[in-house]
Amino acid sequence: MLTALALNPTAQITLIIVGPDTAGQVAIGAGMFFQAGAAVAHGGLQRRWSRMAR
C-alpha cells in the first residue's frame, strides 16, 4: 500500500518532460494508466486491511 502511494507521484513526471507530439501523448497516457493502477491497488489493499482489522 505504501509502495503504491510512493510511486504515484512518478506518473506526474511525464507531464514535465514530454512534448506536445504523438509520443508525448502516449507517454502521458501511460502515466495516467500507471497512476490509475496505483490508485486501484492502494484502494484494494486499504479495503483488505480494514476488513482484517475487524
mmCIF entry with sequence, helices, sheets and N, C-alpha, C, O atoms, coordinates in Angstrom:
data_MODEL
# 
_entry.id   MODEL 
# 
_entity.id                         1 
_entity.type                       polymer 
_entity.pdbx_number_of_molecules   1 
# 
_entity_poly.entity_id                      1 
_entity_poly.type                           'polypeptide(L)' 
_entity_poly.nstd_linkage                   no 
_entity_poly.nstd_monomer                   no 
_entity_poly.pdbx_seq_one_letter_code       MLTALALNPTAQITLIIVGPDTAGQVAIGAGMFFQAGAAVAHGGLQRRWSRMAR 
_entity_poly.pdbx_seq_one_letter_code_can   MLTALALNPTAQITLIIVGPDTAGQVAIGAGMFFQAGAAVAHGGLQRRWSRMAR 
_entity_poly.pdbx_strand_id                 A 
# 
loop_
_entity_poly_seq.entity_id 
_entity_poly_seq.num 
_entity_poly_seq.mon_id 
_entity_poly_seq.hetero 
1 1  MET n 
1 2  LEU n 
1 3  THR n 
1 4  ALA n 
1 5  LEU n 
1 6  ALA n 
1 7  LEU n 
1 8  ASN n 
1 9  PRO n 
1 10 THR n 
1 11 ALA n 
1 12 GLN n 
1 13 ILE n 
1 14 THR n 
1 15 LEU n 
1 16 ILE n 
1 17 ILE n 
1 18 VAL n 
1 19 GLY n 
1 20 PRO n 
1 21 ASP n 
1 22 THR n 
1 23 ALA n 
1 24 GLY n 
1 25 GLN n 
1 26 VAL n 
1 27 ALA n 
1 28 ILE n 
1 29 GLY n 
1 30 ALA n 
1 31 GLY n 
1 32 MET n 
1 33 PHE n 
1 34 PHE n 
1 35 GLN n 
1 36 ALA n 
1 37 GLY n 
1 38 ALA n 
1 39 ALA n 
1 40 VAL n 
1 41 ALA n 
1 42 HIS n 
1 43 GLY n 
1 44 GLY n 
1 45 LEU n 
1 46 GLN n 
1 47 ARG n 
1 48 ARG n 
1 49 TRP n 
1 50 SER n 
1 51 ARG n 
1 52 MET n 
1 53 ALA n 
1 54 ARG n 
# 
_struct_asym.id          A 
_struct_asym.entity_id   1 
# 
loop_
_struct_conf.conf_type_id 
_struct_conf.id 
_struct_conf.pdbx_PDB_helix_id 
_struct_conf.beg_label_comp_id 
_struct_conf.beg_label_asym_id 
_struct_conf.beg_label_seq_id 
_struct_conf.pdbx_beg_PDB_ins_code 
_struct_conf.end_label_comp_id 
_struct_conf.end_label_asym_id 
_struct_conf.end_label_seq_id 
_struct_conf.pdbx_end_PDB_ins_code 
_struct_conf.beg_auth_comp_id 
_struct_conf.beg_auth_asym_id 
_struct_conf.beg_auth_seq_id 
_struct_conf.end_auth_comp_id 
_struct_conf.end_auth_asym_id 
_struct_conf.end_auth_seq_id 
_struct_conf.pdbx_PDB_helix_class 
_struct_conf.details 
_struct_conf.pdbx_PDB_helix_length 
HELX_P HELX_P1 AA1 LEU A 2  ? LEU A 7  ? LEU A 2  LEU A 7  1 ? 6  
HELX_P HELX_P2 AA2 ASN A 8  ? GLN A 12 ? ASN A 8  GLN A 12 5 ? 5  
HELX_P HELX_P3 AA3 ILE A 13 ? ILE A 17 ? ILE A 13 ILE A 17 1 ? 5  
HELX_P HELX_P4 AA4 THR A 22 ? ALA A 53 ? THR A 22 ALA A 53 1 ? 32 
# 
_struct_conf_type.id          HELX_P 
_struct_conf_type.criteria    ? 
_struct_conf_type.reference   ? 
# 
loop_
_atom_site.group_PDB 
_atom_site.id 
_atom_site.type_symbol 
_atom_site.label_atom_id 
_atom_site.label_alt_id 
_atom_site.label_comp_id 
_atom_site.label_asym_id 
_atom_site.label_entity_id 
_atom_site.label_seq_id 
_atom_site.pdbx_PDB_ins_code 
_atom_site.Cartn_x 
_atom_site.Cartn_y 
_atom_site.Cartn_z 
_atom_site.occupancy 
_atom_site.B_iso_or_equiv 
_atom_site.pdbx_formal_charge 
_atom_site.auth_seq_id 
_atom_site.auth_comp_id 
_atom_site.auth_asym_id 
_atom_site.auth_atom_id 
_atom_site.pdbx_PDB_model_num 
ATOM 1   N N  . MET A 1 1  ? 0.831   -1.181 0.000   1.00 0.00 ? 1  MET A N  1 
ATOM 2   C CA . MET A 1 1  ? 0.000   0.000  0.000   1.00 0.00 ? 1  MET A CA 1 
ATOM 3   C C  . MET A 1 1  ? 0.879   1.250  0.000   1.00 0.00 ? 1  MET A C  1 
ATOM 4   O O  . MET A 1 1  ? 0.605   2.203  -0.730  1.00 0.00 ? 1  MET A O  1 
ATOM 5   N N  . LEU A 1 2  ? 1.915   1.248  0.802   1.00 0.00 ? 2  LEU A N  1 
ATOM 6   C CA . LEU A 1 2  ? 2.808   2.401  0.832   1.00 0.00 ? 2  LEU A CA 1 
ATOM 7   C C  . LEU A 1 2  ? 3.599   2.543  -0.460  1.00 0.00 ? 2  LEU A C  1 
ATOM 8   O O  . LEU A 1 2  ? 3.916   3.656  -0.879  1.00 0.00 ? 2  LEU A O  1 
ATOM 9   N N  . THR A 1 3  ? 3.915   1.426  -1.085  1.00 0.00 ? 3  THR A N  1 
ATOM 10  C CA . THR A 1 3  ? 4.638   1.479  -2.358  1.00 0.00 ? 3  THR A CA 1 
ATOM 11  C C  . THR A 1 3  ? 3.781   2.135  -3.432  1.00 0.00 ? 3  THR A C  1 
ATOM 12  O O  . THR A 1 3  ? 4.272   2.943  -4.220  1.00 0.00 ? 3  THR A O  1 
ATOM 13  N N  . ALA A 1 4  ? 2.497   1.786  -3.460  1.00 0.00 ? 4  ALA A N  1 
ATOM 14  C CA . ALA A 1 4  ? 1.595   2.402  -4.432  1.00 0.00 ? 4  ALA A CA 1 
ATOM 15  C C  . ALA A 1 4  ? 1.502   3.901  -4.208  1.00 0.00 ? 4  ALA A C  1 
ATOM 16  O O  . ALA A 1 4  ? 1.484   4.672  -5.167  1.00 0.00 ? 4  ALA A O  1 
ATOM 17  N N  . LEU A 1 5  ? 1.443   4.321  -2.951  1.00 0.00 ? 5  LEU A N  1 
ATOM 18  C CA . LEU A 1 5  ? 1.402   5.750  -2.657  1.00 0.00 ? 5  LEU A CA 1 
ATOM 19  C C  . LEU A 1 5  ? 2.712   6.444  -3.003  1.00 0.00 ? 5  LEU A C  1 
ATOM 20  O O  . LEU A 1 5  ? 2.710   7.578  -3.482  1.00 0.00 ? 5  LEU A O  1 
ATOM 21  N N  . ALA A 1 6  ? 3.819   5.772  -2.763  1.00 0.00 ? 6  ALA A N  1 
ATOM 22  C CA . ALA A 1 6  ? 5.121   6.381  -3.033  1.00 0.00 ? 6  ALA A CA 1 
ATOM 23  C C  . ALA A 1 6  ? 5.398   6.501  -4.530  1.00 0.00 ? 6  ALA A C  1 
ATOM 24  O O  . ALA A 1 6  ? 6.012   7.474  -4.970  1.00 0.00 ? 6  ALA A O  1 
ATOM 25  N N  . LEU A 1 7  ? 4.955   5.525  -5.312  1.00 0.00 ? 7  LEU A N  1 
ATOM 26  C CA . LEU A 1 7  ? 5.220   5.545  -6.751  1.00 0.00 ? 7  LEU A CA 1 
ATOM 27  C C  . LEU A 1 7  ? 4.226   6.406  -7.535  1.00 0.00 ? 7  LEU A C  1 
ATOM 28  O O  . LEU A 1 7  ? 4.481   6.737  -8.693  1.00 0.00 ? 7  LEU A O  1 
ATOM 29  N N  . ASN A 1 8  ? 3.124   6.764  -6.934  1.00 0.00 ? 8  ASN A N  1 
ATOM 30  C CA . ASN A 1 8  ? 2.094   7.523  -7.639  1.00 0.00 ? 8  ASN A CA 1 
ATOM 31  C C  . ASN A 1 8  ? 2.595   8.869  -8.174  1.00 0.00 ? 8  ASN A C  1 
ATOM 32  O O  . ASN A 1 8  ? 2.260   9.205  -9.310  1.00 0.00 ? 8  ASN A O  1 
ATOM 33  N N  . PRO A 1 9  ? 3.363   9.648  -7.438  1.00 0.00 ? 9  PRO A N  1 
ATOM 34  C CA . PRO A 1 9  ? 3.835   10.922 -7.992  1.00 0.00 ? 9  PRO A CA 1 
ATOM 35  C C  . PRO A 1 9  ? 4.778   10.778 -9.186  1.00 0.00 ? 9  PRO A C  1 
ATOM 36  O O  . PRO A 1 9  ? 4.954   11.736 -9.940  1.00 0.00 ? 9  PRO A O  1 
ATOM 37  N N  . THR A 1 10 ? 5.382   9.616  -9.376  1.00 0.00 ? 10 THR A N  1 
ATOM 38  C CA . THR A 1 10 ? 6.265   9.448  -10.528 1.00 0.00 ? 10 THR A CA 1 
ATOM 39  C C  . THR A 1 10 ? 5.499   9.519  -11.844 1.00 0.00 ? 10 THR A C  1 
ATOM 40  O O  . THR A 1 10 ? 6.086   9.797  -12.889 1.00 0.00 ? 10 THR A O  1 
ATOM 41  N N  . ALA A 1 11 ? 4.207   9.272  -11.800 1.00 0.00 ? 11 ALA A N  1 
ATOM 42  C CA . ALA A 1 11 ? 3.395   9.386  -13.011 1.00 0.00 ? 11 ALA A CA 1 
ATOM 43  C C  . ALA A 1 11 ? 3.283   10.840 -13.469 1.00 0.00 ? 11 ALA A C  1 
ATOM 44  O O  . ALA A 1 11 ? 2.994   11.096 -14.638 1.00 0.00 ? 11 ALA A O  1 
ATOM 45  N N  . GLN A 1 12 ? 3.507   11.787 -12.569 1.00 0.00 ? 12 GLN A N  1 
ATOM 46  C CA . GLN A 1 12 ? 3.422   13.205 -12.920 1.00 0.00 ? 12 GLN A CA 1 
ATOM 47  C C  . GLN A 1 12 ? 4.665   13.689 -13.659 1.00 0.00 ? 12 GLN A C  1 
ATOM 48  O O  . GLN A 1 12 ? 4.627   14.739 -14.300 1.00 0.00 ? 12 GLN A O  1 
ATOM 49  N N  . ILE A 1 13 ? 5.753   12.952 -13.584 1.00 0.00 ? 13 ILE A N  1 
ATOM 50  C CA . ILE A 1 13 ? 6.997   13.368 -14.234 1.00 0.00 ? 13 ILE A CA 1 
ATOM 51  C C  . ILE A 1 13 ? 6.819   13.455 -15.755 1.00 0.00 ? 13 ILE A C  1 
ATOM 52  O O  . ILE A 1 13 ? 7.424   14.304 -16.408 1.00 0.00 ? 13 ILE A O  1 
ATOM 53  N N  . THR A 1 14 ? 5.992   12.576 -16.304 1.00 0.00 ? 14 THR A N  1 
ATOM 54  C CA . THR A 1 14 ? 5.781   12.608 -17.761 1.00 0.00 ? 14 THR A CA 1 
ATOM 55  C C  . THR A 1 14 ? 5.177   13.927 -18.218 1.00 0.00 ? 14 THR A C  1 
ATOM 56  O O  . THR A 1 14 ? 5.420   14.350 -19.348 1.00 0.00 ? 14 THR A O  1 
ATOM 57  N N  . LEU A 1 15 ? 4.401   14.582 -17.374 1.00 0.00 ? 15 LEU A N  1 
ATOM 58  C CA . LEU A 1 15 ? 3.818   15.871 -17.744 1.00 0.00 ? 15 LEU A CA 1 
ATOM 59  C C  . LEU A 1 15 ? 4.877   16.949 -17.898 1.00 0.00 ? 15 LEU A C  1 
ATOM 60  O O  . LEU A 1 15 ? 4.676   17.919 -18.630 1.00 0.00 ? 15 LEU A O  1 
ATOM 61  N N  . ILE A 1 16 ? 5.997   16.788 -17.218 1.00 0.00 ? 16 ILE A N  1 
ATOM 62  C CA . ILE A 1 16 ? 7.053   17.804 -17.248 1.00 0.00 ? 16 ILE A CA 1 
ATOM 63  C C  . ILE A 1 16 ? 8.007   17.594 -18.417 1.00 0.00 ? 16 ILE A C  1 
ATOM 64  O O  . ILE A 1 16 ? 8.459   18.565 -19.024 1.00 0.00 ? 16 ILE A O  1 
ATOM 65  N N  . ILE A 1 17 ? 8.321   16.341 -18.740 1.00 0.00 ? 17 ILE A N  1 
ATOM 66  C CA . ILE A 1 17 ? 9.427   16.093 -19.674 1.00 0.00 ? 17 ILE A CA 1 
ATOM 67  C C  . ILE A 1 17 ? 9.011   15.803 -21.108 1.00 0.00 ? 17 ILE A C  1 
ATOM 68  O O  . ILE A 1 17 ? 9.876   15.738 -21.982 1.00 0.00 ? 17 ILE A O  1 
ATOM 69  N N  . VAL A 1 18 ? 7.739   15.629 -21.384 1.00 0.00 ? 18 VAL A N  1 
ATOM 70  C CA . VAL A 1 18 ? 7.345   15.281 -22.752 1.00 0.00 ? 18 VAL A CA 1 
ATOM 71  C C  . VAL A 1 18 ? 6.867   16.508 -23.519 1.00 0.00 ? 18 VAL A C  1 
ATOM 72  O O  . VAL A 1 18 ? 6.457   17.510 -22.933 1.00 0.00 ? 18 VAL A O  1 
ATOM 73  N N  . GLY A 1 19 ? 6.931   16.405 -24.836 1.00 0.00 ? 19 GLY A N  1 
ATOM 74  C CA . GLY A 1 19 ? 6.473   17.468 -25.702 1.00 0.00 ? 19 GLY A CA 1 
ATOM 75  C C  . GLY A 1 19 ? 5.042   17.227 -26.170 1.00 0.00 ? 19 GLY A C  1 
ATOM 76  O O  . GLY A 1 19 ? 4.440   16.208 -25.834 1.00 0.00 ? 19 GLY A O  1 
ATOM 77  N N  . PRO A 1 20 ? 4.498   18.163 -26.946 1.00 0.00 ? 20 PRO A N  1 
ATOM 78  C CA . PRO A 1 20 ? 3.108   18.061 -27.377 1.00 0.00 ? 20 PRO A CA 1 
ATOM 79  C C  . PRO A 1 20 ? 2.908   17.222 -28.648 1.00 0.00 ? 20 PRO A C  1 
ATOM 80  O O  . PRO A 1 20 ? 1.946   17.443 -29.384 1.00 0.00 ? 20 PRO A O  1 
ATOM 81  N N  . ASP A 1 21 ? 3.791   16.281 -28.907 1.00 0.00 ? 21 ASP A N  1 
ATOM 82  C CA . ASP A 1 21 ? 3.640   15.453 -30.096 1.00 0.00 ? 21 ASP A CA 1 
ATOM 83  C C  . ASP A 1 21 ? 2.934   14.140 -29.742 1.00 0.00 ? 21 ASP A C  1 
ATOM 84  O O  . ASP A 1 21 ? 2.487   13.948 -28.612 1.00 0.00 ? 21 ASP A O  1 
ATOM 85  N N  . THR A 1 22 ? 2.842   13.252 -30.718 1.00 0.00 ? 22 THR A N  1 
ATOM 86  C CA . THR A 1 22 ? 2.146   11.988 -30.509 1.00 0.00 ? 22 THR A CA 1 
ATOM 87  C C  . THR A 1 22 ? 2.837   11.126 -29.457 1.00 0.00 ? 22 THR A C  1 
ATOM 88  O O  . THR A 1 22 ? 2.170   10.504 -28.632 1.00 0.00 ? 22 THR A O  1 
ATOM 89  N N  . ALA A 1 23 ? 4.156   11.085 -29.479 1.00 0.00 ? 23 ALA A N  1 
ATOM 90  C CA . ALA A 1 23 ? 4.887   10.303 -28.476 1.00 0.00 ? 23 ALA A CA 1 
ATOM 91  C C  . ALA A 1 23 ? 4.643   10.859 -27.074 1.00 0.00 ? 23 ALA A C  1 
ATOM 92  O O  . ALA A 1 23 ? 4.546   10.099 -26.111 1.00 0.00 ? 23 ALA A O  1 
ATOM 93  N N  . GLY A 1 24 ? 4.548   12.155 -26.964 1.00 0.00 ? 24 GLY A N  1 
ATOM 94  C CA . GLY A 1 24 ? 4.257   12.774 -25.675 1.00 0.00 ? 24 GLY A CA 1 
ATOM 95  C C  . GLY A 1 24 ? 2.878   12.403 -25.170 1.00 0.00 ? 24 GLY A C  1 
ATOM 96  O O  . GLY A 1 24 ? 2.688   12.158 -23.978 1.00 0.00 ? 24 GLY A O  1 
ATOM 97  N N  . GLN A 1 25 ? 1.916   12.360 -26.081 1.00 0.00 ? 25 GLN A N  1 
ATOM 98  C CA . GLN A 1 25 ? 0.562   11.973 -25.697 1.00 0.00 ? 25 GLN A CA 1 
ATOM 99  C C  . GLN A 1 25 ? 0.520   10.525 -25.236 1.00 0.00 ? 25 GLN A C  1 
ATOM 100 O O  . GLN A 1 25 ? -0.199  10.192 -24.295 1.00 0.00 ? 25 GLN A O  1 
ATOM 101 N N  . VAL A 1 26 ? 1.286   9.666  -25.894 1.00 0.00 ? 26 VAL A N  1 
ATOM 102 C CA . VAL A 1 26 ? 1.357   8.262  -25.482 1.00 0.00 ? 26 VAL A CA 1 
ATOM 103 C C  . VAL A 1 26 ? 1.996   8.155  -24.097 1.00 0.00 ? 26 VAL A C  1 
ATOM 104 O O  . VAL A 1 26 ? 1.537   7.381  -23.257 1.00 0.00 ? 26 VAL A O  1 
ATOM 105 N N  . ALA A 1 27 ? 3.053   8.932  -23.863 1.00 0.00 ? 27 ALA A N  1 
ATOM 106 C CA . ALA A 1 27 ? 3.712   8.911  -22.558 1.00 0.00 ? 27 ALA A CA 1 
ATOM 107 C C  . ALA A 1 27 ? 2.783   9.406  -21.457 1.00 0.00 ? 27 ALA A C  1 
ATOM 108 O O  . ALA A 1 27 ? 2.760   8.839  -20.365 1.00 0.00 ? 27 ALA A O  1 
ATOM 109 N N  . ILE A 1 28 ? 2.026   10.444 -21.731 1.00 0.00 ? 28 ILE A N  1 
ATOM 110 C CA . ILE A 1 28 ? 1.069   10.957 -20.744 1.00 0.00 ? 28 ILE A CA 1 
ATOM 111 C C  . ILE A 1 28 ? -0.022  9.923  -20.488 1.00 0.00 ? 28 ILE A C  1 
ATOM 112 O O  . ILE A 1 28 ? -0.428  9.725  -19.343 1.00 0.00 ? 28 ILE A O  1 
ATOM 113 N N  . GLY A 1 29 ? -0.495  9.269  -21.530 1.00 0.00 ? 29 GLY A N  1 
ATOM 114 C CA . GLY A 1 29 ? -1.496  8.214  -21.364 1.00 0.00 ? 29 GLY A CA 1 
ATOM 115 C C  . GLY A 1 29 ? -0.967  7.058  -20.535 1.00 0.00 ? 29 GLY A C  1 
ATOM 116 O O  . GLY A 1 29 ? -1.685  6.508  -19.700 1.00 0.00 ? 29 GLY A O  1 
ATOM 117 N N  . ALA A 1 30 ? 0.284   6.689  -20.760 1.00 0.00 ? 30 ALA A N  1 
ATOM 118 C CA . ALA A 1 30 ? 0.890   5.609  -19.971 1.00 0.00 ? 30 ALA A CA 1 
ATOM 119 C C  . ALA A 1 30 ? 1.036   6.030  -18.510 1.00 0.00 ? 30 ALA A C  1 
ATOM 120 O O  . ALA A 1 30 ? 0.821   5.221  -17.608 1.00 0.00 ? 30 ALA A O  1 
ATOM 121 N N  . GLY A 1 31 ? 1.393   7.272  -18.276 1.00 0.00 ? 31 GLY A N  1 
ATOM 122 C CA . GLY A 1 31 ? 1.485   7.776  -16.903 1.00 0.00 ? 31 GLY A CA 1 
ATOM 123 C C  . GLY A 1 31 ? 0.141   7.784  -16.210 1.00 0.00 ? 31 GLY A C  1 
ATOM 124 O O  . GLY A 1 31 ? 0.047   7.459  -15.026 1.00 0.00 ? 31 GLY A O  1 
ATOM 125 N N  . MET A 1 32 ? -0.900  8.154  -16.937 1.00 0.00 ? 32 MET A N  1 
ATOM 126 C CA . MET A 1 32 ? -2.247  8.138  -16.358 1.00 0.00 ? 32 MET A CA 1 
ATOM 127 C C  . MET A 1 32 ? -2.699  6.715  -16.056 1.00 0.00 ? 32 MET A C  1 
ATOM 128 O O  . MET A 1 32 ? -3.340  6.464  -15.036 1.00 0.00 ? 32 MET A O  1 
ATOM 129 N N  . PHE A 1 33 ? -2.362  5.785  -16.946 1.00 0.00 ? 33 PHE A N  1 
ATOM 130 C CA . PHE A 1 33 ? -2.696  4.382  -16.717 1.00 0.00 ? 33 PHE A CA 1 
ATOM 131 C C  . PHE A 1 33 ? -1.976  3.857  -15.477 1.00 0.00 ? 33 PHE A C  1 
ATOM 132 O O  . PHE A 1 33 ? -2.568  3.152  -14.660 1.00 0.00 ? 33 PHE A O  1 
ATOM 133 N N  . PHE A 1 34 ? -0.707  4.204  -15.345 1.00 0.00 ? 34 PHE A N  1 
ATOM 134 C CA . PHE A 1 34 ? 0.081   3.808  -14.182 1.00 0.00 ? 34 PHE A CA 1 
ATOM 135 C C  . PHE A 1 34 ? -0.516  4.391  -12.902 1.00 0.00 ? 34 PHE A C  1 
ATOM 136 O O  . PHE A 1 34 ? -0.618  3.699  -11.889 1.00 0.00 ? 34 PHE A O  1 
ATOM 137 N N  . GLN A 1 35 ? -0.910  5.661  -12.951 1.00 0.00 ? 35 GLN A N  1 
ATOM 138 C CA . GLN A 1 35 ? -1.470  6.320  -11.782 1.00 0.00 ? 35 GLN A CA 1 
ATOM 139 C C  . GLN A 1 35 ? -2.805  5.695  -11.392 1.00 0.00 ? 35 GLN A C  1 
ATOM 140 O O  . GLN A 1 35 ? -3.074  5.505  -10.206 1.00 0.00 ? 35 GLN A O  1 
ATOM 141 N N  . ALA A 1 36 ? -3.633  5.377  -12.367 1.00 0.00 ? 36 ALA A N  1 
ATOM 142 C CA . ALA A 1 36 ? -4.914  4.728  -12.063 1.00 0.00 ? 36 ALA A CA 1 
ATOM 143 C C  . ALA A 1 36 ? -4.694  3.339  -11.479 1.00 0.00 ? 36 ALA A C  1 
ATOM 144 O O  . ALA A 1 36 ? -5.393  2.940  -10.548 1.00 0.00 ? 36 ALA A O  1 
ATOM 145 N N  . GLY A 1 37 ? -3.732  2.605  -12.017 1.00 0.00 ? 37 GLY A N  1 
ATOM 146 C CA . GLY A 1 37 ? -3.428  1.279  -11.477 1.00 0.00 ? 37 GLY A CA 1 
ATOM 147 C C  . GLY A 1 37 ? -2.934  1.351  -10.045 1.00 0.00 ? 37 GLY A C  1 
ATOM 148 O O  . GLY A 1 37 ? -3.296  0.512  -9.220  1.00 0.00 ? 37 GLY A O  1 
ATOM 149 N N  . ALA A 1 38 ? -2.110  2.344  -9.741  1.00 0.00 ? 38 ALA A N  1 
ATOM 150 C CA . ALA A 1 38 ? -1.623  2.509  -8.370  1.00 0.00 ? 38 ALA A CA 1 
ATOM 151 C C  . ALA A 1 38 ? -2.765  2.877  -7.427  1.00 0.00 ? 38 ALA A C  1 
ATOM 152 O O  . ALA A 1 38 ? -2.803  2.412  -6.288  1.00 0.00 ? 38 ALA A O  1 
ATOM 153 N N  . ALA A 1 39 ? -3.687  3.702  -7.891  1.00 0.00 ? 39 ALA A N  1 
ATOM 154 C CA . ALA A 1 39 ? -4.829  4.067  -7.052  1.00 0.00 ? 39 ALA A CA 1 
ATOM 155 C C  . ALA A 1 39 ? -5.734  2.867  -6.788  1.00 0.00 ? 39 ALA A C  1 
ATOM 156 O O  . ALA A 1 39 ? -6.236  2.697  -5.677  1.00 0.00 ? 39 ALA A O  1 
ATOM 157 N N  . VAL A 1 40 ? -5.941  2.045  -7.795  1.00 0.00 ? 40 VAL A N  1 
ATOM 158 C CA . VAL A 1 40 ? -6.756  0.843  -7.614  1.00 0.00 ? 40 VAL A CA 1 
ATOM 159 C C  . VAL A 1 40 ? -6.077  -0.123 -6.653  1.00 0.00 ? 40 VAL A C  1 
ATOM 160 O O  . VAL A 1 40 ? -6.732  -0.712 -5.793  1.00 0.00 ? 40 VAL A O  1 
ATOM 161 N N  . ALA A 1 41 ? -4.772  -0.285 -6.797  1.00 0.00 ? 41 ALA A N  1 
ATOM 162 C CA . ALA A 1 41 ? -4.036  -1.179 -5.888  1.00 0.00 ? 41 ALA A CA 1 
ATOM 163 C C  . ALA A 1 41 ? -4.100  -0.660 -4.459  1.00 0.00 ? 41 ALA A C  1 
ATOM 164 O O  . ALA A 1 41 ? -4.299  -1.433 -3.523  1.00 0.00 ? 41 ALA A O  1 
ATOM 165 N N  . HIS A 1 42 ? -3.935  0.629  -4.293  1.00 0.00 ? 42 HIS A N  1 
ATOM 166 C CA . HIS A 1 42 ? -3.989  1.203  -2.951  1.00 0.00 ? 42 HIS A CA 1 
ATOM 167 C C  . HIS A 1 42 ? -5.376  1.052  -2.351  1.00 0.00 ? 42 HIS A C  1 
ATOM 168 O O  . HIS A 1 42 ? -5.503  0.677  -1.186  1.00 0.00 ? 42 HIS A O  1 
ATOM 169 N N  . GLY A 1 43 ? -6.411  1.332  -3.118  1.00 0.00 ? 43 GLY A N  1 
ATOM 170 C CA . GLY A 1 43 ? -7.774  1.204  -2.607  1.00 0.00 ? 43 GLY A CA 1 
ATOM 171 C C  . GLY A 1 43 ? -8.126  -0.230 -2.261  1.00 0.00 ? 43 GLY A C  1 
ATOM 172 O O  . GLY A 1 43 ? -8.768  -0.486 -1.243  1.00 0.00 ? 43 GLY A O  1 
ATOM 173 N N  . GLY A 1 44 ? -7.712  -1.163 -3.098  1.00 0.00 ? 44 GLY A N  1 
ATOM 174 C CA . GLY A 1 44 ? -7.988  -2.572 -2.820  1.00 0.00 ? 44 GLY A CA 1 
ATOM 175 C C  . GLY A 1 44 ? -7.276  -3.066 -1.586  1.00 0.00 ? 44 GLY A C  1 
ATOM 176 O O  . GLY A 1 44 ? -7.851  -3.805 -0.787  1.00 0.00 ? 44 GLY A O  1 
ATOM 177 N N  . LEU A 1 45 ? -6.015  -2.660 -1.421  1.00 0.00 ? 45 LEU A N  1 
ATOM 178 C CA . LEU A 1 45 ? -5.274  -3.079 -0.234  1.00 0.00 ? 45 LEU A CA 1 
ATOM 179 C C  . LEU A 1 45 ? -5.807  -2.421 1.027   1.00 0.00 ? 45 LEU A C  1 
ATOM 180 O O  . LEU A 1 45 ? -5.852  -3.045 2.087   1.00 0.00 ? 45 LEU A O  1 
ATOM 181 N N  . GLN A 1 46 ? -6.210  -1.162 0.917   1.00 0.00 ? 46 GLN A N  1 
ATOM 182 C CA . GLN A 1 46 ? -6.747  -0.465 2.076   1.00 0.00 ? 46 GLN A CA 1 
ATOM 183 C C  . GLN A 1 46 ? -8.043  -1.131 2.534   1.00 0.00 ? 46 GLN A C  1 
ATOM 184 O O  . GLN A 1 46 ? -8.291  -1.271 3.732   1.00 0.00 ? 46 GLN A O  1 
ATOM 185 N N  . ARG A 1 47 ? -8.854  -1.533 1.581   1.00 0.00 ? 47 ARG A N  1 
ATOM 186 C CA . ARG A 1 47 ? -10.105 -2.201 1.914   1.00 0.00 ? 47 ARG A CA 1 
ATOM 187 C C  . ARG A 1 47 ? -9.837  -3.556 2.569   1.00 0.00 ? 47 ARG A C  1 
ATOM 188 O O  . ARG A 1 47 ? -10.521 -3.954 3.512   1.00 0.00 ? 47 ARG A O  1 
ATOM 189 N N  . ARG A 1 48 ? -8.838  -4.244 2.056   1.00 0.00 ? 48 ARG A N  1 
ATOM 190 C CA . ARG A 1 48 ? -8.492  -5.562 2.612   1.00 0.00 ? 48 ARG A CA 1 
ATOM 191 C C  . ARG A 1 48 ? -7.978  -5.433 4.035   1.00 0.00 ? 48 ARG A C  1 
ATOM 192 O O  . ARG A 1 48 ? -8.357  -6.214 4.907   1.00 0.00 ? 48 ARG A O  1 
ATOM 193 N N  . TRP A 1 49 ? -7.111  -4.443 4.277   1.00 0.00 ? 49 TRP A N  1 
ATOM 194 C CA . TRP A 1 49 ? -6.566  -4.256 5.618   1.00 0.00 ? 49 TRP A CA 1 
ATOM 195 C C  . TRP A 1 49 ? -7.630  -3.831 6.608   1.00 0.00 ? 49 TRP A C  1 
ATOM 196 O O  . TRP A 1 49 ? -7.574  -4.216 7.775   1.00 0.00 ? 49 TRP A O  1 
ATOM 197 N N  . SER A 1 50 ? -8.605  -3.037 6.162   1.00 0.00 ? 50 SER A N  1 
ATOM 198 C CA . SER A 1 50 ? -9.652  -2.604 7.092   1.00 0.00 ? 50 SER A CA 1 
ATOM 199 C C  . SER A 1 50 ? -10.545 -3.775 7.477   1.00 0.00 ? 50 SER A C  1 
ATOM 200 O O  . SER A 1 50 ? -11.062 -3.810 8.594   1.00 0.00 ? 50 SER A O  1 
ATOM 201 N N  . ARG A 1 51 ? -10.737 -4.731 6.576   1.00 0.00 ? 51 ARG A N  1 
ATOM 202 C CA . ARG A 1 51 ? -11.519 -5.914 6.913   1.00 0.00 ? 51 ARG A CA 1 
ATOM 203 C C  . ARG A 1 51 ? -10.766 -6.808 7.890   1.00 0.00 ? 51 ARG A C  1 
ATOM 204 O O  . ARG A 1 51 ? -11.369 -7.423 8.769   1.00 0.00 ? 51 ARG A O  1 
ATOM 205 N N  . MET A 1 52 ? -9.443  -6.879 7.734   1.00 0.00 ? 52 MET A N  1 
ATOM 206 C CA . MET A 1 52 ? -8.643  -7.731 8.610   1.00 0.00 ? 52 MET A CA 1 
ATOM 207 C C  . MET A 1 52 ? -8.562  -7.143 10.026  1.00 0.00 ? 52 MET A C  1 
ATOM 208 O O  . MET A 1 52 ? -8.358  -7.884 10.987  1.00 0.00 ? 52 MET A O  1 
ATOM 209 N N  . ALA A 1 53 ? -8.718  -5.840 10.161  1.00 0.00 ? 53 ALA A N  1 
ATOM 210 C CA . ALA A 1 53 ? -8.613  -5.192 11.465  1.00 0.00 ? 53 ALA A CA 1 
ATOM 211 C C  . ALA A 1 53 ? -9.844  -5.436 12.324  1.00 0.00 ? 53 ALA A C  1 
ATOM 212 O O  . ALA A 1 53 ? -9.798  -5.253 13.541  1.00 0.00 ? 53 ALA A O  1 
ATOM 213 N N  . ARG A 1 54 ? -10.921 -5.838 11.715  1.00 0.00 ? 54 ARG A N  1 
ATOM 214 C CA . ARG A 1 54 ? -12.150 -6.048 12.493  1.00 0.00 ? 54 ARG A CA 1 
ATOM 215 C C  . ARG A 1 54 ? -12.111 -7.273 13.320  1.00 0.00 ? 54 ARG A C  1 
ATOM 216 O O  . ARG A 1 54 ? -13.075 -7.574 14.024  1.00 0.00 ? 54 ARG A O  1 
# 
